[in-house]
PDB file of C-alpha atoms and ligand atoms in Angstrom:
ATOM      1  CA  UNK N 506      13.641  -3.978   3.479  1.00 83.00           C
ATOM      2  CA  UNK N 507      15.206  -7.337   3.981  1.00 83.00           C
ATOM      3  CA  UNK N 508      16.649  -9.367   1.025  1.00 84.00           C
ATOM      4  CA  UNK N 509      14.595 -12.098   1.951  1.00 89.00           C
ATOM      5  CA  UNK N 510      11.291 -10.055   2.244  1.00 94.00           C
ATOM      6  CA  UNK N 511      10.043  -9.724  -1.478  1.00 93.00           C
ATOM      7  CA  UNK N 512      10.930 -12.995  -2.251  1.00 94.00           C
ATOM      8  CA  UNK N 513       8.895 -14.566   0.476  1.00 94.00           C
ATOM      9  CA  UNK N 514       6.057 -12.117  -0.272  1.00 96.00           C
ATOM     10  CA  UNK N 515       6.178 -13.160  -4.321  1.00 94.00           C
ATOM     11  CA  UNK N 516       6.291 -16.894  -3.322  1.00 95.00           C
ATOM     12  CA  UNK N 517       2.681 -16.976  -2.167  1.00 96.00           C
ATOM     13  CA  UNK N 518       1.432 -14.090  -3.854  1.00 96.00           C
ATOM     14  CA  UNK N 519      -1.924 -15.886  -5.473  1.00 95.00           C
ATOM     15  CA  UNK N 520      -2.550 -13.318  -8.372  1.00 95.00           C
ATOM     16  CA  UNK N 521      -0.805 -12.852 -11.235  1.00 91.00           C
ATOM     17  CA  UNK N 522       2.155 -10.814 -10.758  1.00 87.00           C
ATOM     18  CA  UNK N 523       1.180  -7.863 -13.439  1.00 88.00           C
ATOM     19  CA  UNK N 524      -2.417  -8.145 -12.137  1.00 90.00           C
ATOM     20  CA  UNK N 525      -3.695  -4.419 -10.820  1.00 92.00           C
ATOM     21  CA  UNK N 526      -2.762  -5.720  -7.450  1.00 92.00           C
ATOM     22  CA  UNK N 527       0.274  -7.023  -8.410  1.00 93.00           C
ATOM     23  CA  UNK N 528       4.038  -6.213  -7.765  1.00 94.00           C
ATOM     24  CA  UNK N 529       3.652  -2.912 -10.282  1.00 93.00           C
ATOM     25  CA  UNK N 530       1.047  -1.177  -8.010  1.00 95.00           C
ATOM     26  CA  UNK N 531       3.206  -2.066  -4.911  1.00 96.00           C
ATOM     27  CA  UNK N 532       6.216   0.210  -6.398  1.00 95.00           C
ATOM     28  CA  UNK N 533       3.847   2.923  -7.496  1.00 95.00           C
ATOM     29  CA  UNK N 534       2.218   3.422  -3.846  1.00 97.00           C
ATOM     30  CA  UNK N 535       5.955   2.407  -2.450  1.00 97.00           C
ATOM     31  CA  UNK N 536       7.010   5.993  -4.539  1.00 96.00           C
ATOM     32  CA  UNK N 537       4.011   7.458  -3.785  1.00 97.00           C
ATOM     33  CA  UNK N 538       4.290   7.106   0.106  1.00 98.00           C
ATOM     34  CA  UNK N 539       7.788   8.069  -0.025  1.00 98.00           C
ATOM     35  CA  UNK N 540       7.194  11.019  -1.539  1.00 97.00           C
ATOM     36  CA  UNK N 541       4.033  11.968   0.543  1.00 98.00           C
ATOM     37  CA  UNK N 542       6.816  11.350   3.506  1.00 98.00           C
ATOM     38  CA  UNK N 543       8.836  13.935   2.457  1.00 98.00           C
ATOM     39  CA  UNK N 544       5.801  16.368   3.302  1.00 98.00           C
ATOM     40  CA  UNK N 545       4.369  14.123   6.496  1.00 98.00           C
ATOM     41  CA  UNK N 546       7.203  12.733   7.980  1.00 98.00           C
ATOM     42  CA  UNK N 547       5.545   9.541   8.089  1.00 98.00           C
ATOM     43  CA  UNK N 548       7.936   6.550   8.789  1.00 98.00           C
ATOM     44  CA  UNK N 549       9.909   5.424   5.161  1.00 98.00           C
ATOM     45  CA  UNK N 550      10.433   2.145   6.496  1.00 98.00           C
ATOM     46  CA  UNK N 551       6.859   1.244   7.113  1.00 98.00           C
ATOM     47  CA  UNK N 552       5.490   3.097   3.900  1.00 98.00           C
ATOM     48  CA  UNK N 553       7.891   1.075   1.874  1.00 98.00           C
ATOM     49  CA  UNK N 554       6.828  -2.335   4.221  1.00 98.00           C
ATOM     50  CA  UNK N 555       2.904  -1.644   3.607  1.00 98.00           C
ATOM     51  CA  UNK N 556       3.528  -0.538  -0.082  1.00 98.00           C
ATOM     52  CA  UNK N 557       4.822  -4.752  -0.855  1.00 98.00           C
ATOM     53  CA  UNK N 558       2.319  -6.138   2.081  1.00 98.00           C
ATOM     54  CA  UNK N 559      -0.846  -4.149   1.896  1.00 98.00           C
ATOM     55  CA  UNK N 560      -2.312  -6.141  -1.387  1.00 98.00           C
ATOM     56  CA  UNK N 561       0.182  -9.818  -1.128  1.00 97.00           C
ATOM     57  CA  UNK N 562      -2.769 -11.807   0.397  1.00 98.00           C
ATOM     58  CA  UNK N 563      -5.598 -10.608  -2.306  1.00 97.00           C
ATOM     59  CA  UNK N 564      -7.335 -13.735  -2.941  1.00 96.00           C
ATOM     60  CA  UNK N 565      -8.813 -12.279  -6.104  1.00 93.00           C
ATOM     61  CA  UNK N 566      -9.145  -8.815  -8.015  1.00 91.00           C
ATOM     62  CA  UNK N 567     -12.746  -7.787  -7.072  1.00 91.00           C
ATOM     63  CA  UNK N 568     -14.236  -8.156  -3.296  1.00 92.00           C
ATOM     64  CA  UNK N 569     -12.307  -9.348  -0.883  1.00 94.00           C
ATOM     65  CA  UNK N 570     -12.917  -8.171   2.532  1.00 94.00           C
ATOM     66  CA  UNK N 571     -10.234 -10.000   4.419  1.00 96.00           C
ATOM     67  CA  UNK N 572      -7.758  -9.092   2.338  1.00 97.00           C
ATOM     68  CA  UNK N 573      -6.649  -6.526   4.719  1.00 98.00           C
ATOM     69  CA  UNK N 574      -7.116  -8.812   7.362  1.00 98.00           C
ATOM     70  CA  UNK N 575      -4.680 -11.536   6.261  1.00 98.00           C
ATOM     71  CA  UNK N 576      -2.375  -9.153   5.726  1.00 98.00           C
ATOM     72  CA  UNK N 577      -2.196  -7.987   8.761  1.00 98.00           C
ATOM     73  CA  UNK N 578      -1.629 -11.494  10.034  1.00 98.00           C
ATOM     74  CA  UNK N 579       1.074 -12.130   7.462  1.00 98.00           C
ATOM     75  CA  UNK N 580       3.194  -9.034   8.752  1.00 98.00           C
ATOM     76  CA  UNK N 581       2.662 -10.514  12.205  1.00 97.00           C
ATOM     77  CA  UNK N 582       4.081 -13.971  11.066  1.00 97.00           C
ATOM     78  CA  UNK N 583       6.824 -12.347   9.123  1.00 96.00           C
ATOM     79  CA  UNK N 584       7.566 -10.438  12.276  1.00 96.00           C
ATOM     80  CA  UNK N 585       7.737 -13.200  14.399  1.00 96.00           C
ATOM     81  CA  UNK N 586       9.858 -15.659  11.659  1.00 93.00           C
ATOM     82  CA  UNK N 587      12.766 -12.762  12.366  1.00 93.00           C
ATOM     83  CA  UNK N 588      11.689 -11.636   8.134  1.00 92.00           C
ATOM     84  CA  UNK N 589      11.384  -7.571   9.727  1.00 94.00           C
ATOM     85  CA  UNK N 590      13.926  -5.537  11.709  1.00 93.00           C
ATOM     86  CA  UNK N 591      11.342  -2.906  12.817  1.00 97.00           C
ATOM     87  CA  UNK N 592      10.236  -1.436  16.086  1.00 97.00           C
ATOM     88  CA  UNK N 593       7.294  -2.965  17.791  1.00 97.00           C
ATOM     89  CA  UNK N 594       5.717   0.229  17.358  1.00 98.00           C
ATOM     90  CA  UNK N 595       6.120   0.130  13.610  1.00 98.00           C
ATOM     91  CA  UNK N 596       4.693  -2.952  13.773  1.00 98.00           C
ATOM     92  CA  UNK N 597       1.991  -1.805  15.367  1.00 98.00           C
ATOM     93  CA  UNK N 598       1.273   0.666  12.489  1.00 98.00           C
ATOM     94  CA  UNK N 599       2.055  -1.769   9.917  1.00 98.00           C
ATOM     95  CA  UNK N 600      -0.378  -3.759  11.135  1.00 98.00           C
ATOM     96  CA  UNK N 601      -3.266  -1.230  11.396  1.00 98.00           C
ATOM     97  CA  UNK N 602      -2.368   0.236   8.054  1.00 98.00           C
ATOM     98  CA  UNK N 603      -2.754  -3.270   6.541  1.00 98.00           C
ATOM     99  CA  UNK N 604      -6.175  -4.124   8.376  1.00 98.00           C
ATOM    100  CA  UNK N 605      -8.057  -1.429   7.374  1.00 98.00           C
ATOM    101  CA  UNK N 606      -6.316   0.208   4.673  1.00 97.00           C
ATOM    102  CA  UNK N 607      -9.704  -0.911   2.135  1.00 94.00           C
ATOM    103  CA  UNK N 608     -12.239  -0.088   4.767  1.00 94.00           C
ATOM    104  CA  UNK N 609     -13.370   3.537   4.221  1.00 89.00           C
ATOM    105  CA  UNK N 610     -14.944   3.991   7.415  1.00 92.00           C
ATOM    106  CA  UNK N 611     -11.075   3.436   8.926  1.00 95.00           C
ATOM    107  CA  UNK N 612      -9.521   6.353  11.095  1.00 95.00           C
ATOM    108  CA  UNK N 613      -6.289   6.974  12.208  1.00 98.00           C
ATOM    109  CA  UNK N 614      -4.409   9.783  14.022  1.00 97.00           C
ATOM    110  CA  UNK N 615      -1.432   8.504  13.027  1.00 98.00           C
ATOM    111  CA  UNK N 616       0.481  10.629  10.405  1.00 98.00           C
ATOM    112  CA  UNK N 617       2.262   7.216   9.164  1.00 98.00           C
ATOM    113  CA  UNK N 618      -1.117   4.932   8.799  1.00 98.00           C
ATOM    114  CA  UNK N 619      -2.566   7.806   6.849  1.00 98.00           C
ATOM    115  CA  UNK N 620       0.012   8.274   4.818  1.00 98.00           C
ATOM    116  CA  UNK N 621      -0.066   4.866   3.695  1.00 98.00           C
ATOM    117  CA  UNK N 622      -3.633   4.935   3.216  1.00 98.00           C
ATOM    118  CA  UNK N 623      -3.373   8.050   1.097  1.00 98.00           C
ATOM    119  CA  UNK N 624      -0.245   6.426  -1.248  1.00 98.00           C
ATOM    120  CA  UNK N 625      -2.501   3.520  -1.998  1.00 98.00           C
ATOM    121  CA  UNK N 626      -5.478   5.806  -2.849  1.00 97.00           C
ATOM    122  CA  UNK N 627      -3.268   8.026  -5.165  1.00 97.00           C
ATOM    123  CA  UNK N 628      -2.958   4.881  -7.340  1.00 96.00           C
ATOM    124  CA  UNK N 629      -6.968   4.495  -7.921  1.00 96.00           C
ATOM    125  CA  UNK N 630      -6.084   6.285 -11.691  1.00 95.00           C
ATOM    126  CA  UNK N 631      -5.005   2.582 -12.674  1.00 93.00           C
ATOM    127  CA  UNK N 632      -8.437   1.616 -12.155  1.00 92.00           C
ATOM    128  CA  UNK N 633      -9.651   4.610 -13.981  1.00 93.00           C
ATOM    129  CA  UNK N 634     -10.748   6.165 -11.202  1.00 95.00           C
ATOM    130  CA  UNK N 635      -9.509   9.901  -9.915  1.00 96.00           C
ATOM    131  CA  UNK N 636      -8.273   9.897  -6.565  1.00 97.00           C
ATOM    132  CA  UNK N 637     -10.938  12.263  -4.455  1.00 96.00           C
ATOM    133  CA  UNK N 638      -9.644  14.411  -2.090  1.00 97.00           C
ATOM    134  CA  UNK N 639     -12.492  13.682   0.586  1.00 96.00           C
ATOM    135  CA  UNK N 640     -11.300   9.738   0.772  1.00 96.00           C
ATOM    136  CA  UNK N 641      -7.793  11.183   1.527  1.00 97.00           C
ATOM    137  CA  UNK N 642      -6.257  11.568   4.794  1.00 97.00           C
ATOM    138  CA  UNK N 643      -3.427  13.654   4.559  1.00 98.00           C
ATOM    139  CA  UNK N 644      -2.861  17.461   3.202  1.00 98.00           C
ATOM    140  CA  UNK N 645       0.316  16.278   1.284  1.00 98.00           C
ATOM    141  CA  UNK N 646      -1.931  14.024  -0.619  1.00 98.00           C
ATOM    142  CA  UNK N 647      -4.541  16.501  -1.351  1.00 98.00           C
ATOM    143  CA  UNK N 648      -3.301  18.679  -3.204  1.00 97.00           C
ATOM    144  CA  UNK N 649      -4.130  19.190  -7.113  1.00 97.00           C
ATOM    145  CA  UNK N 650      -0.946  18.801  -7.895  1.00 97.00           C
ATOM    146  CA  UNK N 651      -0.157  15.608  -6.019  1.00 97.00           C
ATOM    147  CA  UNK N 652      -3.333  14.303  -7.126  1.00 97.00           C
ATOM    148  CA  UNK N 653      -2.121  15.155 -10.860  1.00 96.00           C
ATOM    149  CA  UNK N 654       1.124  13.911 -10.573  1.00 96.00           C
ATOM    150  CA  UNK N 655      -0.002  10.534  -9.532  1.00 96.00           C
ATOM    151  CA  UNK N 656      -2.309  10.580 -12.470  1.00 95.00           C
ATOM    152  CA  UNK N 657       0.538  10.889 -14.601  1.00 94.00           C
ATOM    153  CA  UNK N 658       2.758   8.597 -13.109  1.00 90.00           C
ATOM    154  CA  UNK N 659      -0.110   5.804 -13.556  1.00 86.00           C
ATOM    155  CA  UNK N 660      -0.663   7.331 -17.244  1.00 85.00           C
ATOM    156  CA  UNK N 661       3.255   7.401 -18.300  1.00 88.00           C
ATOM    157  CA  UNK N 662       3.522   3.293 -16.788  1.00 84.00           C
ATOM    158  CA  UNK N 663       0.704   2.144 -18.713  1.00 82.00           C
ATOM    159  CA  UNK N 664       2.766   3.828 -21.742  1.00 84.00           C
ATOM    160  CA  UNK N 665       5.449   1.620 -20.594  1.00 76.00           C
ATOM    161  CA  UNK N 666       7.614   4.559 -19.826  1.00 60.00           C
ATOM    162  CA  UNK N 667       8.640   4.019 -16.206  1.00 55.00           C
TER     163      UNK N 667
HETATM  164 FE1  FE2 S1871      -3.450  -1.422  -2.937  1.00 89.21          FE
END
């Protein structure tokens, strides 16, 4: 990622930083997808993109449909403003993965969308909810002990032991 990148992203990032869409749940599904990688070979550099982008243009913590939406457009204006050295066909799965990654009724054939779906997913324990293996995409990220691992990642940060 570009030095430039997280700074731009935090500068109009509307929520607060610590909020459960904030900067903390970006670096969990950032390790999550990376890790989920290792088994899919899904594409680091666009996990770790959609891990910081996915959630930066939440307009509150609750519903908000668009959300997705403006993201997508924000990669594509990030893109253009030279702020990503990536592939037009990693943008092209940036940009999907952003769109719909909160829209359930999303598919994708594409081993690096998914995966980015499933990282965000495996960070649903922060909301108290357990990930379920029928909203996941990928076999990497359904297995128990992926599932539990993720659990206690979420469990050992609200600790504060990171
Ligand atoms: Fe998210």
């Amino acid at each position: 990622m570009k030095a430039d990148l997280l700074p731009a992203i935090m500068k109009q990032f509307q929520l607060r930083q610590d909020s459960i869409h904030g900067i903390e749940h970006w670096r969990r599904v950032g390790g999550l997808g990376l890790m989920l990688a290792e088994k899919t070979g899904a594409d680091r550099n666009v996990i770790s993109l959609f891990a910081y982008l996915h959630d930066s243009k939440r307009e509150n913590e609750f519903v908000d449909l668009e959300h997705g939406a403006r993201a997508a457009e924000f990669v594509t204006e990030l893109y253009k403003t030279g702020k990503m050295s990536i592939s037009e066909k990693q943008l092209e799965q940036l940009t999907y993965a952003c769109r719909y990654h909160s829209d359930l009724n999303a598919k994708s054939d594409d081993i690096t969308v998914m995966t980015c779906w499933d990282a965000d997913r495996l960070d649903l324990w922060r909301v108290g909810e357990t990930p379920d293996p029928a909203r996941l995409n990928t076999d990497a990220a359904k297995v128990p002990a992926m599932i539990e691992y993720s659990g206690q990642m979420t469990k050992d940060f609200l600790k504060g032991d990171r």
